Each structure stands twice: as structure tokens, then as C-alpha cells.
Coordinates of C-alpha atoms in Angstrom, one line a residue:
M185 CA -16.3 49.0 22.9
M186 CA -13.2 49.6 20.8
D187 CA -12.2 51.0 17.4
N188 CA -9.2 48.9 16.4
A189 CA -7.8 51.4 14.0
R190 CA -8.0 54.2 16.6
V191 CA -6.4 51.9 19.2
L192 CA -3.5 51.2 16.8
A193 CA -3.0 54.9 16.2
L194 CA -3.2 55.6 19.9
S195 CA -0.5 53.1 20.8
K196 CA 1.9 55.3 18.7
K197 CA 1.1 58.5 20.6
N198 CA 3.0 60.0 23.4
K199 CA 1.2 59.2 26.7
D200 CA 0.5 62.9 27.5
D201 CA -1.3 63.2 24.1
I202 CA -3.8 60.5 25.1
K203 CA -7.0 62.3 26.2
V204 CA -9.2 60.6 28.8
M205 CA -12.7 61.4 30.0
V206 CA -14.2 60.0 33.2
V207 CA -17.9 59.7 33.9
A208 CA -18.9 58.3 37.3
E209 CA -21.8 58.9 39.7
D210 CA -19.8 58.3 42.9
Y211 CA -17.4 61.1 43.8
H212 CA -14.8 58.7 45.4
Q213 CA -14.8 56.6 42.2
R214 CA -14.2 59.7 40.1
M215 CA -11.3 60.7 42.3
A216 CA -9.8 57.2 42.0
F217 CA -10.2 57.2 38.2
S218 CA -8.7 60.6 37.8
D219 CA -5.7 59.7 40.1
T220 CA -5.0 56.6 38.0
V221 CA -5.3 58.5 34.7
R222 CA -2.8 61.1 35.8
S223 CA -0.4 58.4 37.2
C224 CA -0.4 56.8 33.7
G225 CA 0.8 60.1 32.2
F226 CA -2.4 60.6 30.2
T227 CA -4.3 63.9 29.9
L228 CA -7.5 64.0 31.9
V229 CA -10.0 66.1 29.9
G230 CA -12.7 65.9 32.6
C231 CA -14.1 64.0 35.5
V232 CA -17.9 64.4 35.9
S233 CA -21.2 62.7 36.8
R234 CA -23.7 61.8 34.1
L235 CA -25.8 65.0 34.9
Q236 CA -22.7 67.2 34.6
L237 CA -21.8 65.5 31.3
Q238 CA -25.2 66.6 29.8
K239 CA -24.3 70.2 30.6
K240 CA -20.9 70.0 28.8
S241 CA -22.0 70.8 25.2
E242 CA -18.5 71.5 24.2
L243 CA -17.6 67.8 24.4
T244 CA -19.6 67.1 21.2
D245 CA -16.8 68.8 19.3
M246 CA -13.9 67.4 21.2
A247 CA -11.8 64.3 20.3
I248 CA -11.5 62.0 23.3
D249 CA -9.4 58.8 23.1
I250 CA -10.6 56.9 26.1
W251 CA -13.8 57.1 28.1
L252 CA -13.9 55.5 31.6
I253 CA -17.6 55.1 32.5
D254 CA -19.0 54.0 35.9
S255 CA -22.5 55.1 35.3
D256 CA -25.7 54.2 33.4
Y257 CA -24.7 54.0 29.7
D258 CA -27.9 55.7 28.5
D259 CA -28.7 57.3 25.2
N260 CA -27.3 60.7 26.2
V261 CA -23.9 59.2 27.3
L262 CA -23.9 57.0 24.1
T263 CA -24.5 60.1 21.9
V264 CA -21.6 62.1 23.5
T265 CA -19.1 59.2 23.5
T266 CA -19.9 58.3 19.9
A267 CA -19.5 61.9 18.7
S268 CA -15.9 62.1 20.2
K269 CA -14.8 59.1 18.0
P270 CA -12.9 57.3 20.8
A271 CA -10.5 54.5 20.6
A272 CA -12.2 52.7 23.5
V273 CA -15.0 53.1 25.9
L274 CA -14.6 51.1 29.2
V275 CA -17.9 50.7 31.1
G276 CA -18.3 49.3 34.6
F277 CA -14.9 48.9 36.3
S278 CA -14.9 47.5 39.9
Q279 CA -15.4 49.9 42.8
A280 CA -12.1 51.5 44.0
P281 CA -11.1 51.1 47.7
Y282 CA -10.7 54.3 49.6
L283 CA -7.4 56.0 49.0
N284 CA -6.3 55.6 52.6
E285 CA -6.5 51.8 52.2
A286 CA -3.2 51.9 50.5
Q287 CA -2.6 48.2 49.8
Q288 CA -6.0 47.5 48.4
Y289 CA -6.1 50.8 46.5
A290 CA -2.7 50.1 44.9
K291 CA -4.0 46.6 43.8
W292 CA -7.1 48.1 42.2
Q293 CA -5.0 50.8 40.4
R294 CA -2.6 48.1 39.0
K295 CA -5.6 46.2 37.7
L296 CA -6.9 49.2 35.9
K297 CA -3.5 50.0 34.5
R298 CA -3.0 46.5 33.3
K299 CA -6.3 46.7 31.4
L300 CA -5.3 50.0 29.8
A301 CA -1.9 48.6 29.0
H302 CA -3.3 45.5 27.4
I303 CA -5.8 47.5 25.2
F304 CA -3.2 50.0 24.0
A305 CA -0.1 47.8 24.0
L306 CA 1.6 50.1 26.5
P307 CA 3.4 47.7 28.9
L308 CA 5.3 50.6 30.4
L309 CA 2.2 51.5 32.3
V310 CA 2.8 48.6 34.6
D311 CA 6.3 47.5 33.9
A312 CA 8.3 50.7 34.1
P313 CA 11.4 50.4 36.2
V314 CA 11.5 52.4 39.4
Q315 CA 13.8 55.4 39.3
R316 CA 16.2 55.3 42.2
N317 CA 18.7 57.8 43.5
E318 CA 22.4 57.0 43.3
S319 CA 22.4 56.9 47.1
P320 CA 19.9 55.0 49.2
E321 CA 16.7 57.0 49.9
I322 CA 16.4 58.4 53.4
E323 CA 13.4 57.2 55.3
W324 CA 11.4 60.2 56.6
R325 CA 10.2 60.3 60.1
Y326 CA 8.7 63.9 60.4
V327 CA 6.5 66.0 58.3
V328 CA 7.3 69.7 58.2
F329 CA 4.3 71.8 57.1
L330 CA 5.1 75.3 56.0
G331 CA 2.5 78.0 55.6
A332 CA 3.2 81.4 53.9
S333 CA 1.6 84.2 52.0
M334 CA 2.8 87.8 51.2
G335 CA 6.6 88.0 51.6
G336 CA 6.8 84.2 51.9
P337 CA 9.2 83.2 49.1
N338 CA 12.2 84.9 50.5
A339 CA 11.6 83.6 54.0
I340 CA 11.0 80.0 52.8
K341 CA 14.1 80.2 50.6
E342 CA 16.2 81.3 53.5
F343 CA 14.7 78.5 55.6
L344 CA 15.4 75.8 53.0
D345 CA 19.0 77.1 52.5
N346 CA 19.6 76.4 56.2
V347 CA 18.0 73.0 56.4
S348 CA 19.8 69.9 55.3
P349 CA 17.8 67.7 52.8
T350 CA 19.5 64.7 54.5
L351 CA 17.4 65.1 57.6
P352 CA 14.7 62.5 58.0
I353 CA 12.0 65.0 57.1
C354 CA 9.6 65.7 54.2
I355 CA 8.2 69.2 53.6
L356 CA 4.8 70.2 52.5
L357 CA 4.3 73.9 51.6
A358 CA 1.1 75.8 51.3
H359 CA 1.7 79.3 49.9
H360 CA -1.0 81.9 48.9
F361 CA 0.3 82.7 45.4
N362 CA -0.8 83.9 42.0
R363 CA -2.3 81.0 40.1
T364 CA -0.4 81.9 36.9
M365 CA 2.9 82.2 38.8
I366 CA 2.8 79.2 41.1
D367 CA 4.9 77.1 38.7
T368 CA 7.8 79.6 39.1
L369 CA 7.9 79.0 42.9
P370 CA 10.0 75.7 42.7
R371 CA 12.7 77.5 40.7
I372 CA 12.9 80.3 43.3
L373 CA 13.1 77.8 46.2
N374 CA 15.5 75.3 44.5
R375 CA 18.2 77.8 43.8
H376 CA 21.5 77.2 45.6
N377 CA 20.2 74.3 47.7
N378 CA 19.6 70.6 47.2
W379 CA 15.9 70.5 48.0
R380 CA 13.7 69.0 45.3
C381 CA 10.7 71.4 45.1
Q382 CA 7.6 70.8 42.9
V383 CA 4.0 71.8 42.7
I384 CA 1.6 68.9 43.3
T385 CA -0.1 67.9 40.0
S386 CA -1.1 64.3 40.8
S387 CA -1.4 62.2 43.9
Q388 CA 2.0 61.1 45.2
R389 CA 4.0 60.2 48.3
L390 CA 5.9 62.3 50.7
R391 CA 9.7 61.8 50.4
A392 CA 12.7 62.9 52.4
G393 CA 14.6 65.7 50.8
Q394 CA 11.5 66.8 48.9
C395 CA 9.3 69.9 49.3
L396 CA 5.8 69.4 47.8
I397 CA 3.9 72.6 47.1
A398 CA 0.1 72.6 47.4
P399 CA -1.7 73.6 44.2
I400 CA -3.9 76.8 44.0
D401 CA -6.8 75.3 42.2
K402 CA -7.4 71.9 43.9
Q403 CA -7.5 70.5 47.4
I404 CA -5.1 68.0 48.8
V405 CA -5.3 65.6 51.8
C406 CA -2.7 63.4 53.4
D407 CA -3.1 59.9 54.7
S408 CA -1.3 57.9 57.3
T409 CA 0.8 56.0 54.7
G410 CA 2.4 59.3 53.4
R411 CA 0.2 59.7 50.4
V412 CA -0.7 63.3 49.3
I413 CA -4.0 62.9 47.5
L414 CA -5.0 65.4 44.9
L415 CA -8.8 66.0 45.0
D416 CA -10.8 67.0 42.0
Q417 CA -12.4 70.0 43.9
A418 CA -11.5 73.6 44.6
W419 CA -10.5 75.0 47.9
S420 CA -13.4 76.4 49.9
G421 CA -13.2 79.7 51.7
E422 CA -11.2 82.9 51.1
Y423 CA -7.6 81.4 51.1
K424 CA -6.2 79.2 48.3
P425 CA -4.6 76.9 49.2
A426 CA -6.2 76.8 52.7
I427 CA -3.3 76.7 55.2
G428 CA -5.6 76.1 58.1
Q429 CA -7.4 73.2 56.4
I430 CA -4.1 71.5 55.5
L431 CA -2.7 72.2 59.0
K432 CA -5.7 70.5 60.6
N433 CA -5.6 67.5 58.3
T434 CA -1.8 66.9 58.7
S435 CA -2.1 67.3 62.5
D436 CA -4.9 64.7 62.7
V437 CA -2.9 62.3 60.6
Y438 CA 0.7 62.7 61.8
G439 CA 0.2 64.0 65.4
S440 CA 3.5 64.4 67.3
E441 CA 5.5 63.6 64.1
L442 CA 4.4 67.0 62.6
I443 CA 6.1 70.4 62.8
N444 CA 4.0 73.3 61.6
I445 CA 5.8 76.6 60.8
I446 CA 4.0 79.8 59.7
F447 CA 5.9 82.4 57.8
S448 CA 5.3 85.9 56.6
G449 CA 1.9 86.7 55.3
M450 CA -1.3 88.8 55.4
G451 CA -4.4 87.6 57.3
N452 CA -4.8 84.9 59.8
D453 CA -5.0 81.7 57.7
G454 CA -3.5 78.9 59.7
S455 CA -4.9 80.0 63.1
Q456 CA -8.5 78.7 62.7
Y457 CA -8.0 75.2 64.2
L458 CA -5.2 75.7 66.7
D459 CA -7.4 74.9 69.7
L460 CA -8.3 71.5 68.1
I461 CA -4.8 70.3 67.0
Q462 CA -3.2 70.8 70.4
H463 CA -4.5 67.4 71.4
N464 CA -2.4 65.8 68.7
N465 CA 0.9 67.1 70.2
S466 CA 2.0 68.7 66.9
Q467 CA 4.6 71.4 67.0
L468 CA 3.7 75.0 66.1
W469 CA 6.3 77.6 65.4
A470 CA 6.3 81.0 63.6
Q471 CA 8.6 83.5 61.9
D472 CA 9.4 86.6 64.0
P473 CA 6.8 89.2 62.9
S474 CA 9.4 92.0 63.2
L475 CA 11.5 90.1 60.6
S476 CA 8.5 89.4 58.3
A477 CA 7.6 91.3 55.1
C478 CA 4.0 91.0 56.3
S479 CA 3.6 90.3 60.0
S480 CA -0.2 89.6 60.5
Q481 CA -0.1 85.9 59.7
P482 CA 2.7 84.8 62.0
Q483 CA 1.4 87.3 64.6
A484 CA -1.9 85.5 64.6
I485 CA -0.2 82.3 65.4
I486 CA 1.8 83.9 68.3
D487 CA -1.4 85.6 69.7
S488 CA -3.1 82.2 69.8
G489 CA -0.9 81.2 72.8
Y490 CA 0.0 77.9 71.2
C491 CA 3.2 78.9 69.4
G492 CA 6.2 77.1 70.8
F493 CA 9.1 78.9 69.0
V494 CA 9.6 82.2 67.3
G495 CA 12.6 83.2 65.2
S496 CA 14.1 84.3 61.9
P497 CA 14.0 81.7 59.0
A498 CA 17.6 80.7 59.8
D499 CA 16.7 80.4 63.5
L500 CA 13.7 78.2 62.6
A501 CA 15.9 76.0 60.5
K502 CA 18.4 75.6 63.4
R503 CA 15.6 74.9 65.8
L504 CA 14.2 72.2 63.5
T505 CA 17.6 70.6 63.2
D506 CA 18.1 70.6 66.9
Y507 CA 14.6 69.4 67.6
I508 CA 15.1 66.3 65.4
G509 CA 18.5 65.6 67.0
E510 CA 16.9 65.9 70.5
R511 CA 14.1 63.5 69.5
A512 CA 16.6 61.0 68.1
V513 CA 18.6 61.0 71.3
T514 CA 15.4 60.5 73.4
S515 CA 14.1 57.7 71.3
S516 CA 17.4 55.8 71.4
S517 CA 17.7 56.1 75.2
P518 CA 17.0 52.9 77.1

């Protein structure tokens, strides 16, 4: 269903002004739709089931440009969509492959983008040139997962200042932080070094020279192709983001190619699954508690008996550089 006049008006809008609502019964399908909407640069208004939609009375007064519906298009759904005066309602798109099936998922996503591009005369959704660095992109080999809490920004900043972004590593950071202040963290960490730090706002890939920061309000998971997938669900438990949960996920996925480092912080987040991840041969290091603004979090890692190295942020940076050099020599030996 399309309103040609609205479609024409929509084609002249900025992409981030285009509002999209997703209705799907299957959680995986909702996640795939929301990932695609965000990758298009559109604004995702909501991502719900049909039952959840019925409870959102505020939608009757909201202008929504596009509805993506993978659910029964019953009278209740029809009433809400009609009230929003959309440019288009797309019902019944094919089932998305799982996000860890990278090739099939990318093909499905391109198909949906082509459909949206055709409807709204937005060829840039599928034809935009890839932005490349002036120098060839370094292929990453190791994932470095950093966990921090109270007192963490200064420690992480010192660590990044002493780690070269030309190393074959990508960094994933989980930091317990004030939700309203999390967007200031990249500016703190980027200062006086060449690391590209950003808070995760959509599913994307790990890249060398980049430090991706886990969001406070939504979970992330990593897959074996290097995708960091943003889930449309809140973190469970006391800590947000959950360092222990990410540490377990990344260890299960990357195994011996993962280095975990826990910095200053209050509590013991990060120590919950250490007995399980040892089988994956992931590295586990910690900031020296005596040099931490808050010692309990790194101390919990040390007390586990699994910690392989303890030092200042600068010491940890040097150990990381040496470790990668040692592994490179070992792998090149006949």
C-alpha cells in the first residue's frame, strides 16, 4: 500500500527524517528489520509485536512514514497504520537469515534496501560508494576487550595513548557510565591519539584502529565474522553494559584471538564466567588495583586465579604490544 503524494514528499527528505515502524511476531525478524532500518540512516520509531502495538496508544497521534509489517494485517493493525498517514506499508517480507550467517544475511538486507530504494527513489541506499581511508585498511587479527567502571576513563585513555592504532587489533569497550554522558566518552578517549572511538548505535563490524563502545541501553553480541550486532533489548542484571556477559560472548566467539583487560571499577562485573572461558584460551589481564581509582573490579579478576598479567595502563599497553609481536614471531616460525 502506497500514497504516491507522500512517497514523492518523502523522497525529498533527509534520510534521518524518515520515520519507520516495524511490526513482527518473530523476535529475530524484528532485530533484522531494525538493523536494516538503522543501516539505511532512517529513524526507527519502534520495533514491536502485534500485541505490543495494541498497547502503544500514542502511535495514533504519530506521523510514521514507513511501516514494515511481518504479522497478521488485522483490523487493529490497519487502524493504527491508517491513522499515521504513511507513505508506504510493506507487508510480508521474506524471513531473514540469522545474523551470524553473514553472506545470506547481507543478501537479504540488500534485497530489502533495493525495495525501499525503488519505492522512494533513493538509489544511495544500495549504490553509495564505500568510504576508504587514504592508506590501506589494516586487517585485524586480535580482539581486545576492555572492561571498566568507576575511575575507568583516565585509565582507558592512558592505555590507548600507549597503544598504536596500527597494530592488527580492534578494541571493544564496555564501561559502566551515566546514560546521559556516554556520548562524551569518545571525545575523552580520542584526545591526543589516533584511535577512532565511537558508541555503538547500529550493528557494524570490528575494524583495526577503532574502539567501539558498548551502549548503556541495549545489548550487543559479536559473531565470528567480526559483526557487532545491536540487539533491541536491554541489558539484564545489575550492570549496564554487562562486562561479564560480553566477556563470555567474545571469548566463546574469538577464543585465543581475544585479550580481555579489566580496569578500575567498583564491584565484580567481569568475574562471573572466568571459570568457563578458560577453555577458550583467551587472555585475561587486569590493572594494578593499587594504581586504580577504584580497586574492587580488577582485584576480583586477580582473586579469581585466572589473571595472566597485572600492571599500570601503560604497562598493559606495552604487554599487549609485546604479546602481539611474540605471537607474530611464533606464527611465522617454520
